[in-house]
Amino acid sequence: MHDTPDRPTTSGTPAAPPVVVPDTMRAVVARRYGTSEVAMIEEIPVPTPAKDQVLVRVRASSMNALDWHFVTGTPYLVRLVNGLRRPKRIIPGADVAGVVVAIGAEVTDHQVGDSVFGECFGGGCAPYLAVRGEYVVALPEGVSFEAAGATPVAGLTAVQGLRTHADVQPGEHVLINGAAGGVGTFAVQIAKAMGAEVTAVCSTRNVEMVRSLGADTVVDYTTTDIVDGGPRFDVMLDNVGNRTPAECRSMLLAGARYVAVSGPKDKNWLGPIPHLFRTWFALRRSGASFHQFTTSFDTEDLTYLAELLASDAIVPAIDRVIGLDGVADALTELGTGHARSKIVVVPDSPTQER
């Protein structure tokens, strides 16, 4: 074990006692591409923060579809970013909530002992994580680590889809396709916070959960076809990509915005790109605009999420809490495209059902 010194203090002010950080830790590691069998628990060194990083004692992270894509290396375009033959990002978990235990020499916005949450390029499925200081913000008072750990990637995706790309206005009619997943459960609540009227599409087992999030109308796609004579919308946030371009066009009003968060999980080089291209082409002459984006970190958006969490305008829907031993099974579930709400990872706890 080694001590991590606190930030230098002014003369006469006693320094806080050093935080003892172990030299090694148990973490989920995927050193090659594959399905859940490649995610193994290993004993690895605790990272040392670079000059612009903070070392966070991870209290909670969560699983996202992003983790499945990086672990499997599909669509194969992912490998252009993450390594052609072997992954560069070997520890899943792009969300983090925890306590700062060490800081780099150039970090000025955080101190040892701060509770923070934010987004990282993997590493959340481990007890310690080094992340750039600008990628985490203060954890709001009264918000749990589990709630904060469930929020960043899915919450930022929903915010950027609805606020940045769809520019949702109060009173507009918003359709959330795939409302029971990680992004969908946040999107329902964020759209309501923006003053929209929300129609949410999900399966039978998720109807009551999605309704409890505040959706004005919940459509069970197993019993009702929203396309057939259904209402038309100002915004469609599509988390699934299971509708044909013609069907998407038929559900949108003139001047509507179609925002694609995800598409079919085709395991090939192009993945959902052909489907997205066909949808873009179909909407060109419909009077609706097409928006597809990759979620990017934005401090303002993360701060906005912190405010929504603090005010209870959003309450993360958590399906269950797992330990590191449950990550492989969670990856398998994400790969089906039918994961329910958020799966939170607490590195020091065994898997437990909720």
Short mmCIF file of N, CA, C and O in Angstrom, two decimals, residues 49-96:
data_model
loop_
_atom_site.label_atom_id
_atom_site.label_comp_id
_atom_site.label_asym_id
_atom_site.label_seq_id
_atom_site.Cartn_x
_atom_site.Cartn_y
_atom_site.Cartn_z
N PRO A 49 -2.81 8.59 -10.97
CA PRO A 49 -3.38 9.68 -11.77
C PRO A 49 -2.30 10.51 -12.46
O PRO A 49 -1.27 10.82 -11.88
N ALA A 50 -2.55 10.86 -13.73
CA ALA A 50 -1.68 11.77 -14.46
C ALA A 50 -1.87 13.18 -13.91
O ALA A 50 -2.73 13.43 -13.05
N LYS A 51 -1.11 14.12 -14.42
CA LYS A 51 -1.12 15.47 -13.87
C LYS A 51 -2.47 16.17 -14.00
O LYS A 51 -2.79 17.06 -13.21
N ASP A 52 -3.30 15.74 -14.99
CA ASP A 52 -4.61 16.36 -15.17
C ASP A 52 -5.74 15.46 -14.69
O ASP A 52 -6.91 15.71 -14.99
N GLN A 53 -5.40 14.41 -13.93
CA GLN A 53 -6.40 13.44 -13.50
C GLN A 53 -6.61 13.44 -11.99
O GLN A 53 -5.77 13.94 -11.23
N VAL A 54 -7.74 12.87 -11.60
CA VAL A 54 -8.00 12.56 -10.20
C VAL A 54 -8.15 11.05 -10.07
O VAL A 54 -8.59 10.38 -11.01
N LEU A 55 -7.73 10.52 -8.93
CA LEU A 55 -7.95 9.12 -8.62
C LEU A 55 -9.21 9.03 -7.77
O LEU A 55 -9.29 9.64 -6.70
N VAL A 56 -10.20 8.28 -8.26
CA VAL A 56 -11.49 8.19 -7.59
C VAL A 56 -11.65 6.80 -6.98
O VAL A 56 -11.39 5.78 -7.64
N ARG A 57 -12.05 6.77 -5.73
CA ARG A 57 -12.46 5.53 -5.08
C ARG A 57 -13.89 5.28 -5.55
O ARG A 57 -14.82 6.00 -5.18
N VAL A 58 -14.08 4.31 -6.42
CA VAL A 58 -15.37 4.11 -7.08
C VAL A 58 -16.38 3.51 -6.10
O VAL A 58 -16.16 2.42 -5.55
N ARG A 59 -17.47 4.21 -5.91
CA ARG A 59 -18.57 3.69 -5.08
C ARG A 59 -19.68 3.08 -5.93
O ARG A 59 -20.41 2.21 -5.47
N ALA A 60 -19.81 3.56 -7.17
CA ALA A 60 -20.81 2.99 -8.07
C ALA A 60 -20.48 3.35 -9.50
O ALA A 60 -19.95 4.43 -9.79
N SER A 61 -20.78 2.42 -10.38
CA SER A 61 -20.72 2.64 -11.82
C SER A 61 -21.99 2.01 -12.38
O SER A 61 -22.89 1.62 -11.62
N SER A 62 -22.12 1.92 -13.69
CA SER A 62 -23.28 1.22 -14.25
C SER A 62 -22.95 0.73 -15.64
O SER A 62 -21.97 1.15 -16.26
N MET A 63 -23.76 -0.20 -16.12
CA MET A 63 -23.55 -0.81 -17.42
C MET A 63 -24.36 -0.08 -18.49
O MET A 63 -25.50 0.33 -18.26
N ASN A 64 -23.74 0.09 -19.66
CA ASN A 64 -24.39 0.73 -20.80
C ASN A 64 -24.18 -0.11 -22.04
O ASN A 64 -23.26 -0.93 -22.12
N ALA A 65 -25.02 0.12 -23.05
CA ALA A 65 -24.82 -0.55 -24.34
C ALA A 65 -23.42 -0.28 -24.87
O ALA A 65 -22.82 -1.13 -25.55
N LEU A 66 -22.89 0.88 -24.53
CA LEU A 66 -21.52 1.23 -24.92
C LEU A 66 -20.52 0.14 -24.49
O LEU A 66 -19.59 -0.19 -25.23
N ASP A 67 -20.71 -0.40 -23.30
CA ASP A 67 -19.80 -1.44 -22.80
C ASP A 67 -19.88 -2.69 -23.66
O ASP A 67 -18.85 -3.31 -23.96
N TRP A 68 -21.08 -3.08 -24.06
CA TRP A 68 -21.24 -4.25 -24.92
C TRP A 68 -20.52 -4.05 -26.25
O TRP A 68 -19.83 -4.96 -26.74
N HIS A 69 -20.65 -2.86 -26.83
CA HIS A 69 -19.99 -2.58 -28.11
C HIS A 69 -18.47 -2.66 -27.97
O HIS A 69 -17.78 -3.23 -28.83
N PHE A 70 -17.92 -2.11 -26.88
CA PHE A 70 -16.47 -2.12 -26.71
C PHE A 70 -15.93 -3.50 -26.36
O PHE A 70 -14.82 -3.86 -26.78
N VAL A 71 -16.68 -4.27 -25.61
CA VAL A 71 -16.21 -5.62 -25.26
C VAL A 71 -16.28 -6.55 -26.47
O VAL A 71 -15.36 -7.34 -26.71
N THR A 72 -17.35 -6.47 -27.24
CA THR A 72 -17.51 -7.35 -28.40
C THR A 72 -16.76 -6.83 -29.62
O THR A 72 -16.49 -7.60 -30.56
N GLY A 73 -16.46 -5.53 -29.64
CA GLY A 73 -15.82 -4.95 -30.81
C GLY A 73 -16.74 -4.87 -32.00
O GLY A 73 -16.30 -4.91 -33.15
N THR A 74 -18.06 -4.77 -31.75
CA THR A 74 -19.04 -4.67 -32.83
C THR A 74 -19.90 -3.42 -32.64
O THR A 74 -20.18 -3.04 -31.50
N PRO A 75 -20.34 -2.79 -33.75
CA PRO A 75 -19.91 -3.08 -35.12
C PRO A 75 -18.40 -2.90 -35.24
O PRO A 75 -17.78 -2.19 -34.46
N TYR A 76 -17.83 -3.51 -36.25
CA TYR A 76 -16.38 -3.56 -36.35
C TYR A 76 -15.72 -2.19 -36.49
O TYR A 76 -14.51 -2.06 -36.27
N LEU A 77 -16.50 -1.17 -36.84
CA LEU A 77 -15.96 0.18 -36.87
C LEU A 77 -15.45 0.61 -35.50
O LEU A 77 -14.57 1.47 -35.40
N VAL A 78 -16.01 0.00 -34.43
CA VAL A 78 -15.54 0.30 -33.07
C VAL A 78 -14.05 0.03 -32.94
O VAL A 78 -13.33 0.73 -32.22
N ARG A 79 -13.57 -0.97 -33.65
CA ARG A 79 -12.16 -1.38 -33.51
C ARG A 79 -11.20 -0.36 -34.11
O ARG A 79 -10.01 -0.37 -33.77
N LEU A 80 -11.70 0.52 -34.97
CA LEU A 80 -10.85 1.58 -35.48
C LEU A 80 -10.47 2.55 -34.37
O LEU A 80 -9.42 3.19 -34.42
N VAL A 81 -11.33 2.64 -33.37
CA VAL A 81 -11.08 3.52 -32.22
C VAL A 81 -10.42 2.77 -31.08
O VAL A 81 -9.52 3.29 -30.41
N ASN A 82 -10.84 1.53 -30.87
CA ASN A 82 -10.46 0.79 -29.68
C ASN A 82 -9.38 -0.27 -29.90
O ASN A 82 -9.08 -1.03 -29.01
N GLY A 83 -8.81 -0.30 -31.09
CA GLY A 83 -7.78 -1.30 -31.37
C GLY A 83 -8.28 -2.36 -32.33
O GLY A 83 -9.33 -2.96 -32.10
N LEU A 84 -7.54 -2.62 -33.40
CA LEU A 84 -7.99 -3.55 -34.42
C LEU A 84 -7.97 -5.00 -33.94
O LEU A 84 -8.90 -5.76 -34.17
N ARG A 85 -6.89 -5.39 -33.27
CA ARG A 85 -6.75 -6.79 -32.85
C ARG A 85 -7.10 -7.01 -31.39
O ARG A 85 -7.71 -8.01 -31.03
N ARG A 86 -6.70 -6.10 -30.54
CA ARG A 86 -6.99 -6.20 -29.11
C ARG A 86 -7.49 -4.86 -28.59
O ARG A 86 -7.05 -3.81 -29.06
N PRO A 87 -8.40 -4.89 -27.64
CA PRO A 87 -8.98 -3.63 -27.15
C PRO A 87 -8.00 -2.79 -26.33
O PRO A 87 -7.21 -3.33 -25.54
N LYS A 88 -8.06 -1.49 -26.53
CA LYS A 88 -7.31 -0.56 -25.68
C LYS A 88 -8.05 -0.32 -24.37
O LYS A 88 -7.45 -0.16 -23.32
N ARG A 89 -9.35 -0.29 -24.46
CA ARG A 89 -10.21 -0.07 -23.29
C ARG A 89 -10.54 -1.45 -22.73
O ARG A 89 -11.39 -2.16 -23.25
N ILE A 90 -9.85 -1.86 -21.67
CA ILE A 90 -9.98 -3.24 -21.20
C ILE A 90 -10.89 -3.39 -19.99
O ILE A 90 -11.28 -4.51 -19.65
N ILE A 91 -11.22 -2.29 -19.30
CA ILE A 91 -12.10 -2.37 -18.13
C ILE A 91 -13.43 -1.71 -18.47
O ILE A 91 -13.46 -0.52 -18.81
N PRO A 92 -14.55 -2.44 -18.43
CA PRO A 92 -15.85 -1.82 -18.72
C PRO A 92 -16.22 -0.78 -17.67
O PRO A 92 -15.61 -0.69 -16.61
N GLY A 93 -17.26 -0.03 -18.00
CA GLY A 93 -17.78 0.95 -17.06
C GLY A 93 -17.38 2.37 -17.40
O GLY A 93 -16.28 2.79 -17.06
N ALA A 94 -18.28 3.10 -18.08
CA ALA A 94 -17.98 4.48 -18.47
C ALA A 94 -18.60 5.50 -17.53
O ALA A 94 -18.43 6.70 -17.72
N ASP A 95 -19.32 5.03 -16.53
CA ASP A 95 -19.90 5.90 -15.50
C ASP A 95 -19.09 5.76 -14.21
O ASP A 95 -18.57 4.68 -13.92
N VAL A 96 -19.01 6.84 -13.46
CA VAL A 96 -18.31 6.75 -12.18
C VAL A 96 -18.95 7.70 -11.17
O VAL A 96 -19.34 8.82 -11.50
#
